[in-house]
PDB file of C-alpha atoms and ligand atoms in Angstrom:
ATOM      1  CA  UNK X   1      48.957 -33.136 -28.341  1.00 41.00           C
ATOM      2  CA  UNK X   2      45.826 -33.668 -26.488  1.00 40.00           C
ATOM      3  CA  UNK X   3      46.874 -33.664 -22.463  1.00 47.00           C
ATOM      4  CA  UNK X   4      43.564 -34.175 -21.126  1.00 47.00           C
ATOM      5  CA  UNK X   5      41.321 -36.870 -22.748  1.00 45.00           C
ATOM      6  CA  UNK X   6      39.005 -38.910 -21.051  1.00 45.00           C
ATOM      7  CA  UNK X   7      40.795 -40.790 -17.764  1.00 45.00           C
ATOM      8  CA  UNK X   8      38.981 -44.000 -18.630  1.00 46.00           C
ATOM      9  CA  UNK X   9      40.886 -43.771 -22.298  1.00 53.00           C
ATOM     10  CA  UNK X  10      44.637 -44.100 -20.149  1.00 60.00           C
ATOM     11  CA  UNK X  11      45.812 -47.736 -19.526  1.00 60.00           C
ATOM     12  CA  UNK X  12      46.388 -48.277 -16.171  1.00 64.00           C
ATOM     13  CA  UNK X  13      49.328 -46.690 -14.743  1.00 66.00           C
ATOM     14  CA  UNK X  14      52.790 -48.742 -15.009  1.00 65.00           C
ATOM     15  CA  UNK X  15      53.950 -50.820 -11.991  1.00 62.00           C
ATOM     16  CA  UNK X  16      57.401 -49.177 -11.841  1.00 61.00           C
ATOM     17  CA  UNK X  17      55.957 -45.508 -12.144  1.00 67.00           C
ATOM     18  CA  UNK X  18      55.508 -43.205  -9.357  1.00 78.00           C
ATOM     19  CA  UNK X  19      51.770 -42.588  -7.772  1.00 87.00           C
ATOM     20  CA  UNK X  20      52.475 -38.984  -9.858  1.00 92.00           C
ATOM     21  CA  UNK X  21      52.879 -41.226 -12.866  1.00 94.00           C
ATOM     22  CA  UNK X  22      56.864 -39.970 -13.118  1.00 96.00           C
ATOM     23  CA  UNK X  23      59.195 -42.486 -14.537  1.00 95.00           C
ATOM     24  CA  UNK X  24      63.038 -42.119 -14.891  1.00 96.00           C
ATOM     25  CA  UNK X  25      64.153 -40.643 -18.720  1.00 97.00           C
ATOM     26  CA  UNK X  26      67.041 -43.218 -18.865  1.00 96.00           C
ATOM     27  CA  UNK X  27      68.589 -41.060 -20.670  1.00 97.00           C
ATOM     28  CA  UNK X  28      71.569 -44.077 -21.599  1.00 97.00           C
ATOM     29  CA  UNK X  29      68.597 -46.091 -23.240  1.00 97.00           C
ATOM     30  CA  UNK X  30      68.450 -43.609 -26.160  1.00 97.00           C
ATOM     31  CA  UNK X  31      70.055 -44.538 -29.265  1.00 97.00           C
ATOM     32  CA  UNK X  32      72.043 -43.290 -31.808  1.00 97.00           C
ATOM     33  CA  UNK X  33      68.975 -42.335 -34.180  1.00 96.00           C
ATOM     34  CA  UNK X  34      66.810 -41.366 -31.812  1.00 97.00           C
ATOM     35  CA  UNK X  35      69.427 -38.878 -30.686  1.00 98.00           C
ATOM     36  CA  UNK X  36      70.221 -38.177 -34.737  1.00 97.00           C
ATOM     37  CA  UNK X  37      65.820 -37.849 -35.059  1.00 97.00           C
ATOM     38  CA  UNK X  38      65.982 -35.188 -32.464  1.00 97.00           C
ATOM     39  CA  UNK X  39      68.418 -33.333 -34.187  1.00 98.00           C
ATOM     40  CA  UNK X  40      67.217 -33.300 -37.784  1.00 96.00           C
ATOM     41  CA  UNK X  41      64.008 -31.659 -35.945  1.00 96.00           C
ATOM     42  CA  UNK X  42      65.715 -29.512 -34.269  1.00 98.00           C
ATOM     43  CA  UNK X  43      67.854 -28.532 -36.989  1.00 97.00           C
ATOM     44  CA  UNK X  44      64.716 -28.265 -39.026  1.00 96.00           C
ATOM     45  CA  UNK X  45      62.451 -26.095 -36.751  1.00 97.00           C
ATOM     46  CA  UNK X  46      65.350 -23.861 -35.465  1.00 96.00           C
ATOM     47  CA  UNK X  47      66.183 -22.305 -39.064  1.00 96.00           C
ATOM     48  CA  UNK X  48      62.977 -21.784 -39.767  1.00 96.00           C
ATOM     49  CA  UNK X  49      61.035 -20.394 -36.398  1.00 98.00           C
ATOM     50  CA  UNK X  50      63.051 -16.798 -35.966  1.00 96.00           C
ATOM     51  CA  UNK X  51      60.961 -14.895 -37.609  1.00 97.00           C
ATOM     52  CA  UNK X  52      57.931 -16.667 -37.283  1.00 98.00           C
ATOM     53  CA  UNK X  53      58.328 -17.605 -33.869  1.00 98.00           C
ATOM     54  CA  UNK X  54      57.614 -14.922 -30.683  1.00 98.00           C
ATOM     55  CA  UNK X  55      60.895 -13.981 -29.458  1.00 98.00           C
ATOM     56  CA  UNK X  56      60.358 -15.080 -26.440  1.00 98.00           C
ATOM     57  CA  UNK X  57      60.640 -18.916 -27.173  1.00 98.00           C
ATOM     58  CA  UNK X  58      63.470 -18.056 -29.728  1.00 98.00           C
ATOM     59  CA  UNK X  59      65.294 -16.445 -26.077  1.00 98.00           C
ATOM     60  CA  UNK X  60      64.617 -19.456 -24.096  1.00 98.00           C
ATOM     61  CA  UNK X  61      66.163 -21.892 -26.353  1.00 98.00           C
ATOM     62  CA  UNK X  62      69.232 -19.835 -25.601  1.00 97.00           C
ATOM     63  CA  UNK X  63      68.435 -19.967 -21.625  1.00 98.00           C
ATOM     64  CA  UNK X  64      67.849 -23.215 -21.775  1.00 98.00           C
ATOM     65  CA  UNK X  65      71.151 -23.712 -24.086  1.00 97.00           C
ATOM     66  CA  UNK X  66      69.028 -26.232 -26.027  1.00 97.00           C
ATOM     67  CA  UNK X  67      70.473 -25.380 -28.974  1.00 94.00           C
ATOM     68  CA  UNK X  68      73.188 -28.869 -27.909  1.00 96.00           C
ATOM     69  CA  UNK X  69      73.231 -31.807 -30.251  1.00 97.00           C
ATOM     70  CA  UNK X  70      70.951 -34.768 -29.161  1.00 98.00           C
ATOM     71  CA  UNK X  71      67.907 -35.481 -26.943  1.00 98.00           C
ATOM     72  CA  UNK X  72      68.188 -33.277 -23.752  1.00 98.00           C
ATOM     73  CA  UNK X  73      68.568 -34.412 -19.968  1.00 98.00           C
ATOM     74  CA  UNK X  74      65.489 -33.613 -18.105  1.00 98.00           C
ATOM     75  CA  UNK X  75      68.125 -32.937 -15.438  1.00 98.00           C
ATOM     76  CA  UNK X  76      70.425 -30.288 -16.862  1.00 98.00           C
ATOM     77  CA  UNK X  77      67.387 -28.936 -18.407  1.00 98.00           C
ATOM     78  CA  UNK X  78      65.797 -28.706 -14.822  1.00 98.00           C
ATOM     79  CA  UNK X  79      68.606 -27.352 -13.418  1.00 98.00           C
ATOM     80  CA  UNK X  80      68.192 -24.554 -16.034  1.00 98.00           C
ATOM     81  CA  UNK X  81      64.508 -23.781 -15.931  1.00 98.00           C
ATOM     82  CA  UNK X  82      64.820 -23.683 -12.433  1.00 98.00           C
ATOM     83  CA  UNK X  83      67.478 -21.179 -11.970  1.00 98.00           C
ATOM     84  CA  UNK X  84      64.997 -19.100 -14.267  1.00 98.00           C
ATOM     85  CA  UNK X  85      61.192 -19.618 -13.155  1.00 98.00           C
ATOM     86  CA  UNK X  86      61.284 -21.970 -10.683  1.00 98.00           C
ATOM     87  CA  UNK X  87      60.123 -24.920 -13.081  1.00 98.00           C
ATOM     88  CA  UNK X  88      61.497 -28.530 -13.559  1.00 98.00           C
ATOM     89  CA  UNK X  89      60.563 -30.961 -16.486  1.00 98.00           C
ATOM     90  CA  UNK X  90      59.414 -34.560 -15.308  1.00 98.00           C
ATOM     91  CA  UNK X  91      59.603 -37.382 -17.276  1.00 97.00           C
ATOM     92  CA  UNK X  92      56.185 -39.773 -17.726  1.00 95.00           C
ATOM     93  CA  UNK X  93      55.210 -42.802 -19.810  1.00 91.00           C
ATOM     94  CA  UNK X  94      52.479 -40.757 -22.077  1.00 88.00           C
ATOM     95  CA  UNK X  95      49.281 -39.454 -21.500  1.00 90.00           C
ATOM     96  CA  UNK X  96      48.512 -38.533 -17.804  1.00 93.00           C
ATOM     97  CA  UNK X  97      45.239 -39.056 -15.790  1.00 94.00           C
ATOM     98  CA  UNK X  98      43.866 -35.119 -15.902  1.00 95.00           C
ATOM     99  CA  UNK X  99      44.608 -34.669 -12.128  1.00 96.00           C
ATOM    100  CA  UNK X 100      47.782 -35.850 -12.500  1.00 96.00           C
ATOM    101  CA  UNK X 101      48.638 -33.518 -15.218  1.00 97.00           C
ATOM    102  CA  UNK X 102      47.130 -30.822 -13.163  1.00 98.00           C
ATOM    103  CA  UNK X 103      48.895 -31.296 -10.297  1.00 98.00           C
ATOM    104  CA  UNK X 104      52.334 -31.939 -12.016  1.00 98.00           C
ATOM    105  CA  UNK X 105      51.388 -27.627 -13.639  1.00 98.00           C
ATOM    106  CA  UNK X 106      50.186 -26.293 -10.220  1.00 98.00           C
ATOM    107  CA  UNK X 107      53.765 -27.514  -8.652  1.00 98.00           C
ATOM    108  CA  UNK X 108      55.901 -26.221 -11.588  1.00 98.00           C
ATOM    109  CA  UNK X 109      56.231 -29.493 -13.163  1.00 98.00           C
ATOM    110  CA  UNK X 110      56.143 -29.989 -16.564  1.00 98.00           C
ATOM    111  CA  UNK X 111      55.358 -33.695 -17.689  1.00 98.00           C
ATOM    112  CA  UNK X 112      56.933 -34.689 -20.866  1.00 98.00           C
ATOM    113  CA  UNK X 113      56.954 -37.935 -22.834  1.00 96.00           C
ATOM    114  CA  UNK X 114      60.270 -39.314 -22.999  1.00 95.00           C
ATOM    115  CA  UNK X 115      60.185 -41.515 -26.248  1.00 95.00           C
ATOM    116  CA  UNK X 116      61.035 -39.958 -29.416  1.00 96.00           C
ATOM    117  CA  UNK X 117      59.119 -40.364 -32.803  1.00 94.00           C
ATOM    118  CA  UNK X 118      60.161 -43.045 -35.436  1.00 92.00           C
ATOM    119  CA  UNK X 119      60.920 -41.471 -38.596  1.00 89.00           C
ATOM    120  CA  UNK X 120      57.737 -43.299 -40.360  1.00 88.00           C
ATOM    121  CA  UNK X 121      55.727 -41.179 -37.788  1.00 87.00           C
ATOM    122  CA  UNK X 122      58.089 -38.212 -38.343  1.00 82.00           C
ATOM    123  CA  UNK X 123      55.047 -35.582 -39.573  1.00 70.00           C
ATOM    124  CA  UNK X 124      52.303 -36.906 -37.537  1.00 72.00           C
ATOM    125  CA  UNK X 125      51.628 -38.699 -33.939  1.00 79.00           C
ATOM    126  CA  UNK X 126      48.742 -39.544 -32.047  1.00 77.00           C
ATOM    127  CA  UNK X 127      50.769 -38.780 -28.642  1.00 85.00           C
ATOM    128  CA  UNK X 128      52.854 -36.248 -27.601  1.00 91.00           C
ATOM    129  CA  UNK X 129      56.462 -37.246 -27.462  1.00 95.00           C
ATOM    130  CA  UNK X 130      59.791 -35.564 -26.192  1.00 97.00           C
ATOM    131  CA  UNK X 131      60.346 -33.579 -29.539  1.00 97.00           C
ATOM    132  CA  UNK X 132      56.752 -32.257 -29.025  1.00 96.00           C
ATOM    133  CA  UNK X 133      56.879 -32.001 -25.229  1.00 97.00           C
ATOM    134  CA  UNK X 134      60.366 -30.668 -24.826  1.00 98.00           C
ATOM    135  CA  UNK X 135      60.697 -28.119 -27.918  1.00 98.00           C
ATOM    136  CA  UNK X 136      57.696 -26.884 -28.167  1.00 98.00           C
ATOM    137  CA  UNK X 137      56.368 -26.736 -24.763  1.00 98.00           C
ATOM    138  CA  UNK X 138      59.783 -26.377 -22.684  1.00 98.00           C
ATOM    139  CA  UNK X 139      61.237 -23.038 -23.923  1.00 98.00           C
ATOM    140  CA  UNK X 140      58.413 -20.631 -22.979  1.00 98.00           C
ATOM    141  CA  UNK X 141      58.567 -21.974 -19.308  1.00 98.00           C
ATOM    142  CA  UNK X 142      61.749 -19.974 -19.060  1.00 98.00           C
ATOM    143  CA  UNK X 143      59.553 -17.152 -19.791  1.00 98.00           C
ATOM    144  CA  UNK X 144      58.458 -15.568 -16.027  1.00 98.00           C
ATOM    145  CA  UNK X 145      54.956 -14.349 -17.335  1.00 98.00           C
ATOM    146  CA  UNK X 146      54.544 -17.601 -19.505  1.00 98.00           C
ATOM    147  CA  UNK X 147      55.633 -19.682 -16.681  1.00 98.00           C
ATOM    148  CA  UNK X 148      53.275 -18.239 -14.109  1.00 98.00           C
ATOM    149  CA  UNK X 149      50.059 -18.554 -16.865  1.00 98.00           C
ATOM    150  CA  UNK X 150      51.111 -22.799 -16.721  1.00 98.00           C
ATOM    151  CA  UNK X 151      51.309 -22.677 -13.149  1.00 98.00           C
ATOM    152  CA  UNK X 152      47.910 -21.096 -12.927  1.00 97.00           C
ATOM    153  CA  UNK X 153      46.169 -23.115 -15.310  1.00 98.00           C
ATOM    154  CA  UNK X 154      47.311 -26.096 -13.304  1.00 98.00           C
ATOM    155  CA  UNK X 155      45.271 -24.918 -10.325  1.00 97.00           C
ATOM    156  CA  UNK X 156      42.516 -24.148 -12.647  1.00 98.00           C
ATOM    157  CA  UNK X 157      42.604 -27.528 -14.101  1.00 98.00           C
ATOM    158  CA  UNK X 158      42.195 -28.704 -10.485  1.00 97.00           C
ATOM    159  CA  UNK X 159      39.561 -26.600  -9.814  1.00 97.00           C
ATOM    160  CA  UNK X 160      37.576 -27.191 -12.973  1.00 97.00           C
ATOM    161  CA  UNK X 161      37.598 -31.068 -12.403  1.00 97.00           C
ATOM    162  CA  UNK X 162      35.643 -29.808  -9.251  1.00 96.00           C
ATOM    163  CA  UNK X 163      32.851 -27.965 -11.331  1.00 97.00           C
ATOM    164  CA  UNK X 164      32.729 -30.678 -13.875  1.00 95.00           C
ATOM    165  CA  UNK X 165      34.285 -28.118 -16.738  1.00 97.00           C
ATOM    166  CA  UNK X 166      37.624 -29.883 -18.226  1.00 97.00           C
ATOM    167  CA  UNK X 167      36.048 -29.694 -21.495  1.00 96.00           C
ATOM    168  CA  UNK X 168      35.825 -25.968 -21.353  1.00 97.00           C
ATOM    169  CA  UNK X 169      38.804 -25.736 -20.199  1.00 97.00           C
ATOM    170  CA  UNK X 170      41.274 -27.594 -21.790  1.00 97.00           C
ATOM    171  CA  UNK X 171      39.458 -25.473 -24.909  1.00 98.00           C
ATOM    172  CA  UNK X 172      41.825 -23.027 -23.424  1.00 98.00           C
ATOM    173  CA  UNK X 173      45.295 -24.622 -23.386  1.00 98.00           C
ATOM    174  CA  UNK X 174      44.197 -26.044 -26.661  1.00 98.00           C
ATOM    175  CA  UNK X 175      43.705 -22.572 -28.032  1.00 98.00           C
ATOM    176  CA  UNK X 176      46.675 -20.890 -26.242  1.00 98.00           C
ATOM    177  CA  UNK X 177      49.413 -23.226 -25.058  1.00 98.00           C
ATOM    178  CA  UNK X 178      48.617 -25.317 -27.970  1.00 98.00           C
ATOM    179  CA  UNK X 179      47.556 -23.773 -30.994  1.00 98.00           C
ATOM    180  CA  UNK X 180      48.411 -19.807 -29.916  1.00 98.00           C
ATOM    181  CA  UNK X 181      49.464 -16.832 -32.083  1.00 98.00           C
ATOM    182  CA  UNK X 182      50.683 -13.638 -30.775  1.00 98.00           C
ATOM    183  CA  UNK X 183      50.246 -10.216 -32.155  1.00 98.00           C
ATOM    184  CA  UNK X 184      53.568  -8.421 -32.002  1.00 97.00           C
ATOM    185  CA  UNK X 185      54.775  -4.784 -33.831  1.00 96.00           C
ATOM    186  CA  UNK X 186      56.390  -7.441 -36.124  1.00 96.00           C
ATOM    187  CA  UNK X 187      53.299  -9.174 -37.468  1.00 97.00           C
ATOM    188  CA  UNK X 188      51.683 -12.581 -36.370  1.00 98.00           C
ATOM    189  CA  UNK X 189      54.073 -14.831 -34.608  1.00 98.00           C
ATOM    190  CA  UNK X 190      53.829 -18.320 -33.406  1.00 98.00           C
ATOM    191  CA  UNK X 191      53.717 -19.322 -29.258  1.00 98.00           C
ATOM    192  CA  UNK X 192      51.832 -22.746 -29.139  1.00 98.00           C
ATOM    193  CA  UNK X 193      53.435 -25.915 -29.082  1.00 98.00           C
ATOM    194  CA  UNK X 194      51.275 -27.773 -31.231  1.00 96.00           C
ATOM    195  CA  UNK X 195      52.845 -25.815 -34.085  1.00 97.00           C
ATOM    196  CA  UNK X 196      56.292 -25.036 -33.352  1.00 97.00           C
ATOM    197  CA  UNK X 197      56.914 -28.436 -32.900  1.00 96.00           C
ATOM    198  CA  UNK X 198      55.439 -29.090 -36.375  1.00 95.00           C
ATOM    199  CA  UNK X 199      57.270 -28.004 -39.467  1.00 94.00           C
ATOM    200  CA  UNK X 200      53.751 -28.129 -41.239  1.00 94.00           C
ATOM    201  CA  UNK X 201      51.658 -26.564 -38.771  1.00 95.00           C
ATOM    202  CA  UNK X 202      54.204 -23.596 -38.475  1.00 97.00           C
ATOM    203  CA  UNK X 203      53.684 -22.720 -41.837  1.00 97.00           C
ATOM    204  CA  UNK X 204      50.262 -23.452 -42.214  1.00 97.00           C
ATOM    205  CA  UNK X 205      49.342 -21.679 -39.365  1.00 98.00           C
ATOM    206  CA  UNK X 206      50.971 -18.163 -39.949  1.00 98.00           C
ATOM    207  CA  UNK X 207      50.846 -18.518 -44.000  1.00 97.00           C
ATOM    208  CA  UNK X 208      48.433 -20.677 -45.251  1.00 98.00           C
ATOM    209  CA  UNK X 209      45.017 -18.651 -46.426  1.00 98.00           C
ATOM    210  CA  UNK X 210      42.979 -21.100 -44.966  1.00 98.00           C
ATOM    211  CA  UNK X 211      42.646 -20.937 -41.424  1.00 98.00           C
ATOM    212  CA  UNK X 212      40.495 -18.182 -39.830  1.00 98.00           C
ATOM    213  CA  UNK X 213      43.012 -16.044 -37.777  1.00 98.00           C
ATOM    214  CA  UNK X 214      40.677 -14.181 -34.651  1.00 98.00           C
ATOM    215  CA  UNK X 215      41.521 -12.073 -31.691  1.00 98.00           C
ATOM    216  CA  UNK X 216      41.266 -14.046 -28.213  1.00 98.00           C
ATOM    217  CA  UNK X 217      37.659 -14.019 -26.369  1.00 97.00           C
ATOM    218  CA  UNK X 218      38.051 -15.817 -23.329  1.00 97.00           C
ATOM    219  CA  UNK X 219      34.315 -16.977 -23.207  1.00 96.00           C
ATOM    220  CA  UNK X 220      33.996 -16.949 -27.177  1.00 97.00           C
ATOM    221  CA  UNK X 221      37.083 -20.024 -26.992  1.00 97.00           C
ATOM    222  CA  UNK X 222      35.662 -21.883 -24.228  1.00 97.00           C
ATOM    223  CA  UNK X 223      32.571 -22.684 -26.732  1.00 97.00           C
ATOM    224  CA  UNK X 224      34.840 -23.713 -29.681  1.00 98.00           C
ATOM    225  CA  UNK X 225      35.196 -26.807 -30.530  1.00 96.00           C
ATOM    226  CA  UNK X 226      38.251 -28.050 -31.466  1.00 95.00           C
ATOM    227  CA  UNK X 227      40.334 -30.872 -34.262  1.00 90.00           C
ATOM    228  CA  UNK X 228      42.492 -33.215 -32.614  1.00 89.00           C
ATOM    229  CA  UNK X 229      42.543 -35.249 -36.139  1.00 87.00           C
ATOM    230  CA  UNK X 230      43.921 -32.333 -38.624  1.00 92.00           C
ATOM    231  CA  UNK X 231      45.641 -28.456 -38.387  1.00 95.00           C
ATOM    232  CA  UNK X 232      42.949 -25.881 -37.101  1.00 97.00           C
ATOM    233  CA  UNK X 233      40.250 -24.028 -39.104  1.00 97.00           C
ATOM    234  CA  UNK X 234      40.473 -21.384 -36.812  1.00 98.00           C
ATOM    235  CA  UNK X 235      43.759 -19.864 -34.069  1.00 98.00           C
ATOM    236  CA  UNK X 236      43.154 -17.459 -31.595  1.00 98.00           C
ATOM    237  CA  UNK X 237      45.593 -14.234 -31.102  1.00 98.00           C
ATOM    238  CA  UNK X 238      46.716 -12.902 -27.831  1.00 98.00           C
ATOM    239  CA  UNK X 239      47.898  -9.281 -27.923  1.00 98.00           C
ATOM    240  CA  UNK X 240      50.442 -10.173 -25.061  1.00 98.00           C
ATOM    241  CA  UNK X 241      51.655 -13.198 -22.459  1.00 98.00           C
ATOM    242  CA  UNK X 242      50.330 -10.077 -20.015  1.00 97.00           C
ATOM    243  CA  UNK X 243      47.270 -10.080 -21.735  1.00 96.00           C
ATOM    244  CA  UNK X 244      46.609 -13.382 -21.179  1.00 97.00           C
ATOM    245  CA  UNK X 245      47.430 -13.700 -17.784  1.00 96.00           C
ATOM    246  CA  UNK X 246      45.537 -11.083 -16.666  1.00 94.00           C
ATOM    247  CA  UNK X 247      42.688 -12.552 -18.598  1.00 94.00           C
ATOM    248  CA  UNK X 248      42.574 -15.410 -16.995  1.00 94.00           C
ATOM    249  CA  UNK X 249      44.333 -15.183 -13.622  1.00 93.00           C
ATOM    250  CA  UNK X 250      42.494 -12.461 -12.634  1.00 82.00           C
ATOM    251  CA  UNK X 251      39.484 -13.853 -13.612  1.00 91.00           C
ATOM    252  CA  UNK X 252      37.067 -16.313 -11.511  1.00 95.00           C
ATOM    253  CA  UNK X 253      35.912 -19.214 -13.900  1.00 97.00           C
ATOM    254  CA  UNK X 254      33.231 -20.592 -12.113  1.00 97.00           C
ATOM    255  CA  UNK X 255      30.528 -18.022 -13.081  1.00 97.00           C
ATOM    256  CA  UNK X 256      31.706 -18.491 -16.680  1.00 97.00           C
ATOM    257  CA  UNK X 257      31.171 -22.653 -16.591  1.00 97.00           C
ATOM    258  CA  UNK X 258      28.055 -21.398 -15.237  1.00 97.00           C
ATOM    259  CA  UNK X 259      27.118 -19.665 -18.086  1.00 97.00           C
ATOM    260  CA  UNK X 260      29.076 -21.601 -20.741  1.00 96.00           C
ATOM    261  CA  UNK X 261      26.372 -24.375 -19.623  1.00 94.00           C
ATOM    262  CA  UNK X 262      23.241 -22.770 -20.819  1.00 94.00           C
ATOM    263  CA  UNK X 263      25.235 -21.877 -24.210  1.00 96.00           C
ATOM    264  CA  UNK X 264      25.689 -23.745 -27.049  1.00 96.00           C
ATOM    265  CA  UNK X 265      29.242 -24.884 -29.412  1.00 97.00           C
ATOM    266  CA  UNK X 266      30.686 -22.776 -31.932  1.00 98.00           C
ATOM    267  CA  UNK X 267      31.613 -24.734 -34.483  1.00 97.00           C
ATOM    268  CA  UNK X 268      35.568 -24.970 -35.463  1.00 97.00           C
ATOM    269  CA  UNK X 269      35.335 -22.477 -38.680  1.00 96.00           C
ATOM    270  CA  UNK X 270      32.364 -20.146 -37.356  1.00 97.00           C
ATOM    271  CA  UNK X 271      33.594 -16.824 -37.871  1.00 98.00           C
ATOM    272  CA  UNK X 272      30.868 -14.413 -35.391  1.00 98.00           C
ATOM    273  CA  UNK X 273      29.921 -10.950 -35.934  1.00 97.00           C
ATOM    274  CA  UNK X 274      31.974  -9.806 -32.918  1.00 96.00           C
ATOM    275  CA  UNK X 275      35.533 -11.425 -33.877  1.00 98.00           C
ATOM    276  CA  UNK X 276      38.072  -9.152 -33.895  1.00 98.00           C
ATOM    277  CA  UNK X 277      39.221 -11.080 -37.599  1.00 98.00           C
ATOM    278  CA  UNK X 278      43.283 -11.219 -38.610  1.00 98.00           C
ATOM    279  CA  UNK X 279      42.250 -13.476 -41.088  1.00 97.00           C
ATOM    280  CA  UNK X 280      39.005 -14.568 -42.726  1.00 98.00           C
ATOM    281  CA  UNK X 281      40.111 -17.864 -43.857  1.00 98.00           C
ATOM    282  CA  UNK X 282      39.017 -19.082 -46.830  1.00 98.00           C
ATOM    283  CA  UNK X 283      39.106 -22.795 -45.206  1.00 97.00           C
ATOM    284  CA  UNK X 284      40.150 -24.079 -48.721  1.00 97.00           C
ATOM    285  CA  UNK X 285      42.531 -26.685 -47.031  1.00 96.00           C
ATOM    286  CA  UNK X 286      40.063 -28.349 -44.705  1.00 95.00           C
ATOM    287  CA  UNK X 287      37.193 -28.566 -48.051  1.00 94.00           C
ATOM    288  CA  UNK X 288      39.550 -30.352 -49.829  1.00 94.00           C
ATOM    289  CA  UNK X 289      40.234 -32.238 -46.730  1.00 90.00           C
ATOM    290  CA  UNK X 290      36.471 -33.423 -47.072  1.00 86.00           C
ATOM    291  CA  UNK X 291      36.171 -34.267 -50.034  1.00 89.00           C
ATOM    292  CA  UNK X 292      38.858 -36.900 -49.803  1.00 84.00           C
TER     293      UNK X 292
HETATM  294  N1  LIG I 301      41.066 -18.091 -12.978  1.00 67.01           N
HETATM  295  C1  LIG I 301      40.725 -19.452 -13.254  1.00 67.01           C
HETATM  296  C2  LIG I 301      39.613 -19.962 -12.297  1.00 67.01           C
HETATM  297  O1  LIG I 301      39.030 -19.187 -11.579  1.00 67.01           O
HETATM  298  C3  LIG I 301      41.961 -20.347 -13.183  1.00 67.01           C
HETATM  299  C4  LIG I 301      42.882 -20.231 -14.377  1.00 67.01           C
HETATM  300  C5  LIG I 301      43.983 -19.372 -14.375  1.00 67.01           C
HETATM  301  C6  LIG I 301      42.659 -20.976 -15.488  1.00 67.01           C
HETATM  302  C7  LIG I 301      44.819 -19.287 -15.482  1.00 67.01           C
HETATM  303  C8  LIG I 301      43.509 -20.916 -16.577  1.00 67.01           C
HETATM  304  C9  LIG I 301      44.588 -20.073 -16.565  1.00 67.01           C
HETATM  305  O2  LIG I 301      39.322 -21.125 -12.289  1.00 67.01           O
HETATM  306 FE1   FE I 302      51.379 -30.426 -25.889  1.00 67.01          FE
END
């Protein structure tokens, strides 16, 4: 989930691994239930994301012919992305120093986990792992407009390490490439991997009356915090993949960590008088959470 904690938090990186902290999948090394693991959430995801899911992602599970029993090859799957955005998928240990992760975006390199949950961890993990990385992150990256917003925010990573404003940064991909809605004609659909890769989240997220549901604020998300521990109390909702790359591409960000710096936090359910509001949530999932 979260790609860019703290660098002293990381072990050290592993003797046989690359200086860009790429390993080999060894694809052979899988077994027979971690294949049959990928496949029940596969199976589980893909009957119940069209119609909930932007049709975009639904389209490059078919580009990406994903739709194949068993964990993918990073290779085929390379092959594939490339042919349609110029991206490759790179296989790493876990969590990557935030340069490194940066670096790996700005390049068209996405870095996934290669292990695959246990079934005891099947609804929740601490670390991203292939299921995570590969179906909920990979299939947008066949998207051209998606797949130029990565590459971007890769070189803004690189540039906000400069300026000292990660934090307010990764606020972004949390709140987009993460935990993102989409308004379409249709209704509220899903885009960020967090969810789509979790059965729960996806319904929660689109369904449940709890969380807030507000229009994207580019400034206004930079101050939110964020929960890495539970499912959000508030998502953000792009109009369009255009809308949010011209949002941010064509915007410079160092004036804004200027200003974020004299501001203070929003809290994580702080609805504000000038939210464009989908949903007023009535947060009754995360006050039962607290009371536990
Ligand atoms: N425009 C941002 C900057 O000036 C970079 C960026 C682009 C960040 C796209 C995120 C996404 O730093
Ligand atoms: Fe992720």
């Amino acid at each position: 989930m979260a790609e860019t904690p703290p660098a002293e938090t990381l072990p050290d990186r592993p003797a046989r691994a690359a200086e860009d902290w790429t390993v080999p999948q060894d694809w052979d090394r899988y077994s027979a239930a971690d294949h049959a693991m990928w496949d029940r959430l596969f199976d589980r995801q893909a009957r119940m994301l069209p119609g909930r899911v932007v049709p975009e992602f639904i389209a490059g599970l078919d580009i990406l012919r994903m739709d194949q029993p068993g964990i993918p090859r990073f290779d085929a799957l390379s092959q594939r992305l490339m042919a349609a955005t110029g991206w490759q998928v790179v296989a790493v240990p876990g969590l990557v120093p935030d340069r490194v992760f940066f670096d790996h975006l700005a390049n068209r390199r996405f870095p996934a986990g290669r292990f695959i949950r246990t079934p005891a961890q099947e609804d929740y993990l601490q670390e991203p792992d292939i299921f995570h990385d590969v179906f909920g992150h990979v299939p947008l990256l066949a998207n051209p407009v998606f797949a130029d917003y990565m590459q971007a925010y890769g070189e803004g990573g690189l540039r906000a390490d400069g300026l000292g404003a990660i934090e307010k940064l990764a606020r972004l991909y949390w709140y987009t490439v993460e935990f993102g809605l989409i308004a379409t004609p249709q209704g509220l659909r899903l885009y960020g991997a967090g969810i789509v890769s979790s059965n729960a989240e996806s319904h929660f997220a689109l369904e449940d009356p709890s969380p807030n549901r507000l229009g994207f604020d580019l400034q206004r998300l930079m101050r939110t915090r964020y929960r890495i521990d539970d499912f959000q109390q508030s998502y953000f909702v792009i109009d369009s993949f255009d809308q949010l790359l011209r949002q941010t591409v064509g915007t410079d960000f160092a004036p804004l960590y200027a200003a974020l710096e004299q501001q203070s936090d929003f809290d994580t359910d702080t609805i504000l008088p000038g939210d464009r509001v989908f949903t007023r949530g009535t947060q009754a999932y995360a006050h039962k959470k607290m009371q536990e």
